[in-house]
Tab-separated table of C-alpha atoms and ligand atoms in Angstrom:
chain	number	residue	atom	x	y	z
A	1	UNK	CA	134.464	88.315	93.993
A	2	UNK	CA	137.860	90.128	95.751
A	3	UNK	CA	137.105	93.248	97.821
A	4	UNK	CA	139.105	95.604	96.531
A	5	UNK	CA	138.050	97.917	99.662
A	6	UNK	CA	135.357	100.751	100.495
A	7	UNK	CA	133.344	103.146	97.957
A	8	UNK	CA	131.473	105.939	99.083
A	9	UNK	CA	127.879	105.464	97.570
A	10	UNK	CA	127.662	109.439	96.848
A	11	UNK	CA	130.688	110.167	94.598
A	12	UNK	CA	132.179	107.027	94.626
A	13	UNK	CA	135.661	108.296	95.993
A	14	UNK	CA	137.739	104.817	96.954
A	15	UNK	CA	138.949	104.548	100.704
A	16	UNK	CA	140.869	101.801	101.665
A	17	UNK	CA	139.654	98.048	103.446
A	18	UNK	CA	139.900	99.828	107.186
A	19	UNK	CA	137.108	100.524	109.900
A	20	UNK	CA	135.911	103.177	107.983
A	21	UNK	CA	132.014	104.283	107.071
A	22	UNK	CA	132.013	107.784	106.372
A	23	UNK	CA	133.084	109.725	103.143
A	24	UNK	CA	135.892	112.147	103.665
A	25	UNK	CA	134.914	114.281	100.776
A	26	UNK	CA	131.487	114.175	100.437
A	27	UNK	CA	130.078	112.968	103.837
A	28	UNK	CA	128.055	109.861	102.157
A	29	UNK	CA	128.382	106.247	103.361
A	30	UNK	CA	130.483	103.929	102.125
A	31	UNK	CA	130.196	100.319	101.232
A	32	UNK	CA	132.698	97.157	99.948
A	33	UNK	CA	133.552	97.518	96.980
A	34	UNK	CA	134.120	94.289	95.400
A	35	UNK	CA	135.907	93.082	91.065
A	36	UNK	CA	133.307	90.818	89.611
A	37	UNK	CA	135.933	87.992	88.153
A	38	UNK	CA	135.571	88.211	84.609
A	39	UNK	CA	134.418	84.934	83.263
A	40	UNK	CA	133.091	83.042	86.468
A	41	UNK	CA	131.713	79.114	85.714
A	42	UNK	CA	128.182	79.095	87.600
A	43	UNK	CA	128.208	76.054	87.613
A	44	UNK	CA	131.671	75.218	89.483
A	45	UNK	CA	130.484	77.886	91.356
A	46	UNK	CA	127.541	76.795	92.363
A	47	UNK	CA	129.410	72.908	93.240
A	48	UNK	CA	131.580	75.015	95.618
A	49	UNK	CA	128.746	76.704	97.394
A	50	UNK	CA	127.215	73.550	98.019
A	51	UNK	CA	130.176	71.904	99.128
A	52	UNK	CA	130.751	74.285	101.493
A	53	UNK	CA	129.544	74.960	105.184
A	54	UNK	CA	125.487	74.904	106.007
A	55	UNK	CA	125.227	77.998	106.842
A	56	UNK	CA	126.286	81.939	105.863
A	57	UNK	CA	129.642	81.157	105.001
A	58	UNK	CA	129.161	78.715	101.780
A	59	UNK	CA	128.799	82.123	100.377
A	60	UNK	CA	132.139	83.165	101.606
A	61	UNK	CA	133.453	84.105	98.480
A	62	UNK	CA	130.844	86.671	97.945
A	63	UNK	CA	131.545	88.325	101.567
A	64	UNK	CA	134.571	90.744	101.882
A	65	UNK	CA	137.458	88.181	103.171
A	66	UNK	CA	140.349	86.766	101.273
A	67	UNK	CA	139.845	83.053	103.635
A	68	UNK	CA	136.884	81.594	105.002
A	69	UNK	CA	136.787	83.289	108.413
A	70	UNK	CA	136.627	81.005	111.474
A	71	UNK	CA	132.686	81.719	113.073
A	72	UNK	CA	131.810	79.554	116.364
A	73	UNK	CA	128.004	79.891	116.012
A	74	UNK	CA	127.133	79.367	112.465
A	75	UNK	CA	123.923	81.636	111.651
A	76	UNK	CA	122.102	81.296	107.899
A	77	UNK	CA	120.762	78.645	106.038
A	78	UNK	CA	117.699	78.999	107.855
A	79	UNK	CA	114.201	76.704	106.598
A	80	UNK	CA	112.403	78.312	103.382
A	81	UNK	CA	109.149	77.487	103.903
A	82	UNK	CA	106.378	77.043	101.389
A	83	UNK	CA	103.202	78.731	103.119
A	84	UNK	CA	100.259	76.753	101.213
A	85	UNK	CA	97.735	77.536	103.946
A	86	UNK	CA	98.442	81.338	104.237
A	87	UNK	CA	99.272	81.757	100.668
A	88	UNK	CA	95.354	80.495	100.491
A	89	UNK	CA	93.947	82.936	102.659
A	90	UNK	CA	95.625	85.766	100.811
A	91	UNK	CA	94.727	84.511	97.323
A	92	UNK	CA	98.964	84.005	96.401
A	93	UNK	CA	99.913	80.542	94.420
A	94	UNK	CA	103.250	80.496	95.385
A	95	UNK	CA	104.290	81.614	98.636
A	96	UNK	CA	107.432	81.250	100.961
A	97	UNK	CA	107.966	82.494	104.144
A	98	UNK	CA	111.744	82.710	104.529
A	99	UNK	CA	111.908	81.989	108.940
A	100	UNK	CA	114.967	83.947	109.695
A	101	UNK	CA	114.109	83.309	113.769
A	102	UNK	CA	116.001	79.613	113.240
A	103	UNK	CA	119.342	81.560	113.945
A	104	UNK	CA	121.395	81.251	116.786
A	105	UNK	CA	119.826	83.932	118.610
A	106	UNK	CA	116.656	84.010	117.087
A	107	UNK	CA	116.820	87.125	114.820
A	108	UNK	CA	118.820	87.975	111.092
A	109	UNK	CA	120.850	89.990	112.881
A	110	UNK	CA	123.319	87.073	113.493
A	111	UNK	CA	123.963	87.511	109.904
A	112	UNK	CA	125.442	90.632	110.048
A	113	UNK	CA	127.072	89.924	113.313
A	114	UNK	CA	129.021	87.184	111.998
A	115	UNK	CA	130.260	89.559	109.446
A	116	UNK	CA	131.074	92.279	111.437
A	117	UNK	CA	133.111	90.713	113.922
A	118	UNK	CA	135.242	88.551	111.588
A	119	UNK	CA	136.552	91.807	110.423
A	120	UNK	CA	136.842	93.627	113.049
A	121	UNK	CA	139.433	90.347	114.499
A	122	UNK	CA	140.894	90.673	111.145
A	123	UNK	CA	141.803	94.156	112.024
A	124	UNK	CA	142.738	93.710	115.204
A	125	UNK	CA	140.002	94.706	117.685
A	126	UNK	CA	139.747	93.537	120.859
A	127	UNK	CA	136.395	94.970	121.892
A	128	UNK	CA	133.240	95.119	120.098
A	129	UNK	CA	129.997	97.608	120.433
A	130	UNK	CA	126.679	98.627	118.757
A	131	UNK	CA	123.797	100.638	119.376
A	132	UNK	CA	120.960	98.044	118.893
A	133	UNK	CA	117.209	97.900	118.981
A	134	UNK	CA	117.159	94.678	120.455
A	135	UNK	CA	118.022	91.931	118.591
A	136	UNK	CA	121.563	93.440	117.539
A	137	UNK	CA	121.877	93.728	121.513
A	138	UNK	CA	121.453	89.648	121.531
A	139	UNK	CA	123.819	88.615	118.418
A	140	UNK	CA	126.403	91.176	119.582
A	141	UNK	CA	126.835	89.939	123.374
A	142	UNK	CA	126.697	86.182	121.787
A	143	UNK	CA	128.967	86.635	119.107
A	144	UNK	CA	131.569	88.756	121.418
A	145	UNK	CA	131.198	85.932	123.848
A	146	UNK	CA	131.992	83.125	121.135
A	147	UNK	CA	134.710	84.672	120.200
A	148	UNK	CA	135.846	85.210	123.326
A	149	UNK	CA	135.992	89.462	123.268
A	150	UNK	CA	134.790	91.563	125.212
A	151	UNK	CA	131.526	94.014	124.202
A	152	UNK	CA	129.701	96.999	125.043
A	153	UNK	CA	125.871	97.152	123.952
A	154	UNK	CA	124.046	100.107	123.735
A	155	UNK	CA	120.339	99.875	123.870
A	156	UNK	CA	116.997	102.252	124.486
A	157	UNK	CA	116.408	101.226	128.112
A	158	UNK	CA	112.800	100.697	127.921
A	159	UNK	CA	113.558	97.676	125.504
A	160	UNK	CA	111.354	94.241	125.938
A	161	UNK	CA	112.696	92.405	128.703
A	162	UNK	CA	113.050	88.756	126.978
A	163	UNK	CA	115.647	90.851	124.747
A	164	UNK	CA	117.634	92.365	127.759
A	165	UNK	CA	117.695	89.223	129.348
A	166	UNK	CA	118.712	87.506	126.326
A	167	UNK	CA	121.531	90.152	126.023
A	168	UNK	CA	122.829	90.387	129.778
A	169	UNK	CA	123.254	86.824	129.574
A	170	UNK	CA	126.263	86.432	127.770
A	171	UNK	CA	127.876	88.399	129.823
A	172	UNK	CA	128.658	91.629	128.028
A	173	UNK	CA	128.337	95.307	128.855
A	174	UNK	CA	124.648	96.437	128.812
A	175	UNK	CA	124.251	100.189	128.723
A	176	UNK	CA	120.550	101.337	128.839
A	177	UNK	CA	120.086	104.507	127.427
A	178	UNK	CA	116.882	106.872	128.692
A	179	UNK	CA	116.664	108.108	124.750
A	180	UNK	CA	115.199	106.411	121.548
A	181	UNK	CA	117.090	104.462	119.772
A	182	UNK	CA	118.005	107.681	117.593
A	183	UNK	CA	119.744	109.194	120.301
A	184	UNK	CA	121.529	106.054	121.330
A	185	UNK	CA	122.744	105.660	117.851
A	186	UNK	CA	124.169	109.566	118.143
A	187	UNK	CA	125.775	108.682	121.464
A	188	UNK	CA	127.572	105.638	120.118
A	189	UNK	CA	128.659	107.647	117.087
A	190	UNK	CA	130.481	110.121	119.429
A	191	UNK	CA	131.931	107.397	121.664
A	192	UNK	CA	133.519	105.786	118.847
A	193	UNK	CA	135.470	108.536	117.764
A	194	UNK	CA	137.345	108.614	120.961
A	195	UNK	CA	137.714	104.777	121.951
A	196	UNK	CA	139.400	102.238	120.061
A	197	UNK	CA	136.589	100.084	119.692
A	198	UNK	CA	134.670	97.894	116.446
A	199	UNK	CA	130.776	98.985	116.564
A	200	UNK	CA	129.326	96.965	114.044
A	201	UNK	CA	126.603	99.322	113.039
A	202	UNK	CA	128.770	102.484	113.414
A	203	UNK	CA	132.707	102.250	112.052
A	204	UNK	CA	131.839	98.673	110.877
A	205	UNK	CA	128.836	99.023	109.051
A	206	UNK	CA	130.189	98.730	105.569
A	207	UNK	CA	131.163	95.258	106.422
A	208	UNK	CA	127.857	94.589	108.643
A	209	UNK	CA	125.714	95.551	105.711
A	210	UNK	CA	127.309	92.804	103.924
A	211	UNK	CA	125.840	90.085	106.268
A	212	UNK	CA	122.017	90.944	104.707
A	213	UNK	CA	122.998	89.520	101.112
A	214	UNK	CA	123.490	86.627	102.501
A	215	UNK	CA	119.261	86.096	102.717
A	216	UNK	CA	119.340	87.038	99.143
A	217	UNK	CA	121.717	84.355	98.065
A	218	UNK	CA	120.172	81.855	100.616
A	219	UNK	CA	116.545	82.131	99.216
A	220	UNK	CA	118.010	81.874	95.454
A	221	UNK	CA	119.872	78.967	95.975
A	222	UNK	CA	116.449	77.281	98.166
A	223	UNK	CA	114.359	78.243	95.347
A	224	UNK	CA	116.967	76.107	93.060
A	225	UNK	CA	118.979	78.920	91.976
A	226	UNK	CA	115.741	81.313	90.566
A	227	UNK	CA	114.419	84.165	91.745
A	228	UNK	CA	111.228	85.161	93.439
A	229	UNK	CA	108.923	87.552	91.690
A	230	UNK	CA	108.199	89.531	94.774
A	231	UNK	CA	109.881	90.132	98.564
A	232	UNK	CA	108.352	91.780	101.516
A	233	UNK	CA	110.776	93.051	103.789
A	234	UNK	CA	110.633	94.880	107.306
A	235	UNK	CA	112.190	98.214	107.330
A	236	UNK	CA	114.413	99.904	110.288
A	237	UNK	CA	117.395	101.440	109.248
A	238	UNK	CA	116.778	100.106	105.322
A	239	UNK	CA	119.960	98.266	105.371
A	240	UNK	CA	118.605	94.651	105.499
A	241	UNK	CA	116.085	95.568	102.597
A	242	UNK	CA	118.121	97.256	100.079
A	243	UNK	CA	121.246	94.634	100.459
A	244	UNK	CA	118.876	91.853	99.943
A	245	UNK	CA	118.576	93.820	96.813
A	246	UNK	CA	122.057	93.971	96.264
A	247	UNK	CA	122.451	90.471	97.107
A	248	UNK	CA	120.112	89.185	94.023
A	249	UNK	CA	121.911	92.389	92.024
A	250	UNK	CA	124.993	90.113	92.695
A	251	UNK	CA	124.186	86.769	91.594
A	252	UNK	CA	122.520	88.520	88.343
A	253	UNK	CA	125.513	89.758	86.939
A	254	UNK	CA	127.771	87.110	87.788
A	255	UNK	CA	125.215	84.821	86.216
A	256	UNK	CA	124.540	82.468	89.316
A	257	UNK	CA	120.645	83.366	88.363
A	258	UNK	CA	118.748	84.786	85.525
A	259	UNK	CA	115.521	86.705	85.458
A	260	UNK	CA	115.556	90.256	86.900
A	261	UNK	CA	115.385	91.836	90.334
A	262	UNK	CA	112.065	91.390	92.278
A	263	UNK	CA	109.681	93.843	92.832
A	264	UNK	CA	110.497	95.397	96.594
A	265	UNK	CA	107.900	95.713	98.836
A	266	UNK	CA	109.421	97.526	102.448
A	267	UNK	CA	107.159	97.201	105.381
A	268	UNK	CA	107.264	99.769	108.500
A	269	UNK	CA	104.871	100.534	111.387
A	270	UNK	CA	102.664	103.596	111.538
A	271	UNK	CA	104.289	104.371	114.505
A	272	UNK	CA	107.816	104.665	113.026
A	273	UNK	CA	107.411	104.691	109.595
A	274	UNK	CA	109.576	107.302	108.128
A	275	UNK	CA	110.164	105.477	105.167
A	276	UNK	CA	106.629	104.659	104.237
A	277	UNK	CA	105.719	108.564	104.894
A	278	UNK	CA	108.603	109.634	102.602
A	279	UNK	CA	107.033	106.404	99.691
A	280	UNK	CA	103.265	108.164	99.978
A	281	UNK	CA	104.487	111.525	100.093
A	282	UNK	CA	106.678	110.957	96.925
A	283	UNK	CA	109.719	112.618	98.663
A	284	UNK	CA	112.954	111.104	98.213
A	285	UNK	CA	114.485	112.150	101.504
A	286	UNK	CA	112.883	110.909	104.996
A	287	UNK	CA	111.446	113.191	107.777
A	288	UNK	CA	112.456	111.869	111.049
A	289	UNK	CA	109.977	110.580	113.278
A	290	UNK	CA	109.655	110.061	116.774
A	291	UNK	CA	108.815	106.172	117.214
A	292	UNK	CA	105.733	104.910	119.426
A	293	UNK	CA	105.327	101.344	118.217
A	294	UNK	CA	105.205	97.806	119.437
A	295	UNK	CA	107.393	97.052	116.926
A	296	UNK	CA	110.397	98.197	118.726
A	297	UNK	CA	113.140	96.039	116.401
A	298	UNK	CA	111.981	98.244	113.459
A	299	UNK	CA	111.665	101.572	115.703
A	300	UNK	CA	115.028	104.184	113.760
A	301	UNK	CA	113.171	107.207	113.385
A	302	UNK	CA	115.922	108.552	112.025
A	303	UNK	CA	117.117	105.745	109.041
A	304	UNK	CA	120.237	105.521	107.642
A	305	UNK	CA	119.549	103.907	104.547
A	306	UNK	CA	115.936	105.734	103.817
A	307	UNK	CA	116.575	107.235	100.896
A	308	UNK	CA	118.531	103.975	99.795
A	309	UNK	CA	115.417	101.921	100.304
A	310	UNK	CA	112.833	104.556	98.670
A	311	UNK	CA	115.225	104.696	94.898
A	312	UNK	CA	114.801	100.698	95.381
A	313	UNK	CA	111.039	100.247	96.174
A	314	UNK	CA	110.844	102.904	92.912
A	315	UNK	CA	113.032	101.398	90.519
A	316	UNK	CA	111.910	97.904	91.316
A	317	UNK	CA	108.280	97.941	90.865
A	318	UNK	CA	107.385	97.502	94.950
A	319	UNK	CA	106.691	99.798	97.218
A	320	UNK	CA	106.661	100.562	101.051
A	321	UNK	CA	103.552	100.393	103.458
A	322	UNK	CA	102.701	101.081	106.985
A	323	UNK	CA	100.606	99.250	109.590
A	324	UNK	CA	98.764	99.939	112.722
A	325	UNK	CA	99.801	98.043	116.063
A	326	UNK	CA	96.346	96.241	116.200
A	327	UNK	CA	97.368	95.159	112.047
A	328	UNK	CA	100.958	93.933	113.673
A	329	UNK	CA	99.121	91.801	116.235
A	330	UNK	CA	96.754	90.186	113.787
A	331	UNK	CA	99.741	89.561	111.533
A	332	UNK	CA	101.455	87.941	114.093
A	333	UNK	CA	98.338	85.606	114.716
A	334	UNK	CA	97.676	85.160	111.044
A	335	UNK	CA	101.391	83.418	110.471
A	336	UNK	CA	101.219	81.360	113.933
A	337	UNK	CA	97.925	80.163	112.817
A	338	UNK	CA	98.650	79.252	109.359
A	339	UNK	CA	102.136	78.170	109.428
A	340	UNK	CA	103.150	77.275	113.078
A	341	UNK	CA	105.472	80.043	112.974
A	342	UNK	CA	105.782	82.457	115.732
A	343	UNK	CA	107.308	86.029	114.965
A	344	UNK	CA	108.088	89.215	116.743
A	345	UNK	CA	106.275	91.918	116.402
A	346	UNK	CA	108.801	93.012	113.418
A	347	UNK	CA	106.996	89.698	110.888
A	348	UNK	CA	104.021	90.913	111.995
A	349	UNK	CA	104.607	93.951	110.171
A	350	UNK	CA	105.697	92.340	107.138
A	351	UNK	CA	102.931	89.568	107.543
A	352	UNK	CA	100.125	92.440	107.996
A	353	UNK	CA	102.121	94.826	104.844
A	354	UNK	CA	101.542	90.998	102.661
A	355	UNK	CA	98.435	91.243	103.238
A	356	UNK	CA	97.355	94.862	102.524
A	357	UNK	CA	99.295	94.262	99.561
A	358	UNK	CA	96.950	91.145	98.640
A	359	UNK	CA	93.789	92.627	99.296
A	360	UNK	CA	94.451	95.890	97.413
A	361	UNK	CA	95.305	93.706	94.622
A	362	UNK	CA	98.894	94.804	94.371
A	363	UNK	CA	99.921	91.262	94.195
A	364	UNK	CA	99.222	88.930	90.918
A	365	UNK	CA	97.858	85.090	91.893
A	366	UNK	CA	100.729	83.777	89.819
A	367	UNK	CA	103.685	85.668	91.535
A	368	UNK	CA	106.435	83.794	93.655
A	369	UNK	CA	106.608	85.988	96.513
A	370	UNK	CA	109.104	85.909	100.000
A	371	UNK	CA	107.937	87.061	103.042
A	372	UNK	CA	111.117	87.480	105.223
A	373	UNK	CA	110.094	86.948	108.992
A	374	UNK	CA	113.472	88.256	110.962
A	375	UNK	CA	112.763	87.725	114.091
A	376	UNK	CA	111.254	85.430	117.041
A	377	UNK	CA	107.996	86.096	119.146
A	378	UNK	CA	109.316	84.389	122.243
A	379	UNK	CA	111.064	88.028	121.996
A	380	UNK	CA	108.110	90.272	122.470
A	381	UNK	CA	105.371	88.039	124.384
A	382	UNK	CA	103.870	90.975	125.682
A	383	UNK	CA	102.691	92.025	122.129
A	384	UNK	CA	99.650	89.115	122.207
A	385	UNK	CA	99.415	88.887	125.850
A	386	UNK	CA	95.441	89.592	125.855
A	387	UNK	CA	94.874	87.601	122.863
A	388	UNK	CA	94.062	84.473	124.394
A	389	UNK	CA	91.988	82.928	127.094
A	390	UNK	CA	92.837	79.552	128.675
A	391	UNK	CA	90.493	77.471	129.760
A	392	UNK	CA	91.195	76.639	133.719
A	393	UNK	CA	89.578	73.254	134.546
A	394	UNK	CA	90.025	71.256	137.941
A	395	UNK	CA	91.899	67.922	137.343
A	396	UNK	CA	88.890	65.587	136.896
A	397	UNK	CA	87.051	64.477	133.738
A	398	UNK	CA	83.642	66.075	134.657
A	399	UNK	CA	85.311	69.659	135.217
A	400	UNK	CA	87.122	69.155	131.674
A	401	UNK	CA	83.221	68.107	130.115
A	402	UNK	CA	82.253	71.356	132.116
A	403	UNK	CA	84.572	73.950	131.328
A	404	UNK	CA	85.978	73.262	127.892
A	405	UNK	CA	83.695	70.729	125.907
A	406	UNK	CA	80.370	72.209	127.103
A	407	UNK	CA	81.795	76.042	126.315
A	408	UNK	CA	83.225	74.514	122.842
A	409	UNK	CA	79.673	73.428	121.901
A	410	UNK	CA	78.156	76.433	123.068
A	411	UNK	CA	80.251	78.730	120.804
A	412	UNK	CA	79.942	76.351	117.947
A	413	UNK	CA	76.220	76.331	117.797
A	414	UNK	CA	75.969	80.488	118.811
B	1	PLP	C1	117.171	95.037	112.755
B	1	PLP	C2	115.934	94.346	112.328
B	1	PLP	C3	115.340	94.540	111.050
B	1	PLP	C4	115.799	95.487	109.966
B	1	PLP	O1	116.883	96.228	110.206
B	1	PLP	P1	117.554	97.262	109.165
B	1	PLP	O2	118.125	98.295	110.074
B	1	PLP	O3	116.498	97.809	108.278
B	1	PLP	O4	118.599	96.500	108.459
B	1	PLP	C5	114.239	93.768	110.734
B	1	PLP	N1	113.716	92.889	111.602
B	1	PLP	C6	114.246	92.684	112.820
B	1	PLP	C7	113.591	91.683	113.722
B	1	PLP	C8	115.370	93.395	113.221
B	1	PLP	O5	115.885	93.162	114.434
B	2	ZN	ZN1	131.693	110.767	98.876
């Protein structure tokens, strides 16, 4: 695939390959527009994927770039991991939970990173921003500092602290904004108009976008080059979930897999869930919402990409739900429990949306479903803080018999 340069998604006016995101003539967004190679072999292709690096850019030639960029930290190719025990519980055959957290700084967002800032040294910038709600925060300041540029990140300023710290760290600008993450996203969109700088979500996000296929093509060629049946996807701006889509849209028409698209299922909290309003409603337009969530990764009231992610859930048989904070918790429990997977608060959104979608029945027994868990609960420990109770014991065999055996036996027979 050669990127022949940007498309707005509206009227599908053609701008060139430049840091460009907004249509001239129409106001839409734009995205890469890429010529399908006529006849490609799939299965030379698929030699040459496997051939190539473990991680995001085996699928280089499906990314906009003429070369292979050069990429210090390597995100992608992250485990895809069958989930017997959970898949149990919900009453699923064949379940995967793709764990997204085993990037280089813990989130998917590395993915898109990656992308962004290879093109943005392609064209020649020396500084790179974002306005983040967290975990774009962490993969821009590493990223930057990889490469060896310098950054600017622009966050809501009553963020978790793990993901501050795990910003600050690298050593990059951090800017924390008394707004919402709306209104830090409006501020960066006027400061880039005036400074000569690459924000990967703002003048970059055509090429950013790009980095989400990348879980598409990773969890086709982990399932041996098929398809699931079914993916469940956190929603924030929309971007990740409906470029998964176009990821497996891809690899359909090039004939890399066969089958058809999977049924879509987004996943928002009630809290911020603009999208999931607009799906129950039947609107196809989203009313902005002012977030109050625990779920502070997926907290745009304001998304981008809602009405992108609504025509998708539509046209491919899915859907999108909301859950409560409490639901978000328990989801996060239910996956530690039965996988030995920890998420942030974001999986346990699309952990707790699986499983309102199993117990309404929305899900057949004999469907291959993804659940795509982007992010790491070492990240937002305060979430289950008052879950658990520990037992505190004094260091001598008769206090452990005590405290923890005799309180073990008592429960069990109550
Ligand atoms: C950013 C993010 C998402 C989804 O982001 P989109 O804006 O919808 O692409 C999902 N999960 C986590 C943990 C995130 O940080
Ligand atoms: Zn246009």
């Amino acid at each position: 695939m050669a990127i022949t340069g940007l498309r707005c998604r509206e009227c599908r006016t053609e701008f060139p390959a430049e840091a460009l995101y907004v249509c001239d003539q129409c106001f839409g967004p734009l995205e890469v527009a890429y010529e399908l190679g006529g006849s490609l072999d799939a299965r030379e292709a698929k030699r040459k994927i496997q051939a190539g690096p473990d991680g995001i850019w085996r699928y280089a030639d499906f990314l906009p770039f003429a070369e292979r960029p050069r990429d210090r930290l390597q995100p992608g190719m992250t485990p895809l991991v069958r989930a017997e025990r959970l898949a149990e519980r919900l009453g699923i055959d064949e379940l995967y939970v793709k764990n997204d957290a085993a990037n280089p700084t813990h989130s998917f967002k590395d993915r898109v990173v990656a992308v962004a800032i290879a093109k943005a040294v392609e064209l020649g910038f020396e500084t790179i921003a974002c306005a983040s709600t967290g975990n774009l925060a962490n993969a821009v300041a590493a990223h930057s500092a990889a490469a060896g540029l310098d950054s600017y990140v622009f966050v809501p300023a009553d963020l978790e602290e793990q993901k501050l710290l795990a910003t600050a760290i690298y050593g990059t600008e951090l800017v924390g904004v008394d707004g919402s993450y709306d209104d830090v996203n409006r501020l960066c969109t006027e400061l880039c108009e005036a400074r000569p700088w690459a924000f990967v979500n703002v003048n970059l996000r055509p090429y950013y976008a790009e980095g989400s296929k990348t879980l598409a093509y990773e969890t086709a060629e982990q399932l041996g080059w098929q398809l699931p049946d079914r993916v469940v996807c956190p929603i924030a701006s929309g971007s990740l979930f409906t470029k998964i889509a176009k990821g497996f849209g891809e690899w359909l028409d090039l004939g890399l897999v066969e089958g058809e698209l999977p049924a879509f299922n987004g996943a928002q909290a009630e809290g911020c869930g603009p999208v999931a309003e607009a799906w129950s409603q039947g609107w196809d337009v989203c009313r902005p919402q002012r977030p109050a969530t625990i779920a502070k990764s997926l907290a745009i009231g304001n998304p981008a990409d809602g009405p992108y992610a609504l025509e998708l859930a539509a046209r491919s048989g899915g859907g999108v739900d909301q859950v409560s904070d409490e639901e978000i918790r328990d989801g996060i429990r239910l996956l530690a429990e039965t996988t030995g997977i920890f998420t942030e608060t974001a999986g346990g959104v699309t952990i707790a949306t699986l499983q309102k979608l199993a117990e309404r029945g929305d899900i057949d027994r004999s469907e291959r479903v993804v659940a795509y868990i982007t992010g790491e609960g070492l990240k937002t420990l305060d979430a289950n803080r008052e879950s658990f109770a520990m037992h505190r014991i004094e260091p001598g065999v008769e206090s452990f018999e005590r405290v923890v055996e005799a309180s073990l036996a008592q429960s069990a027979s109550s």
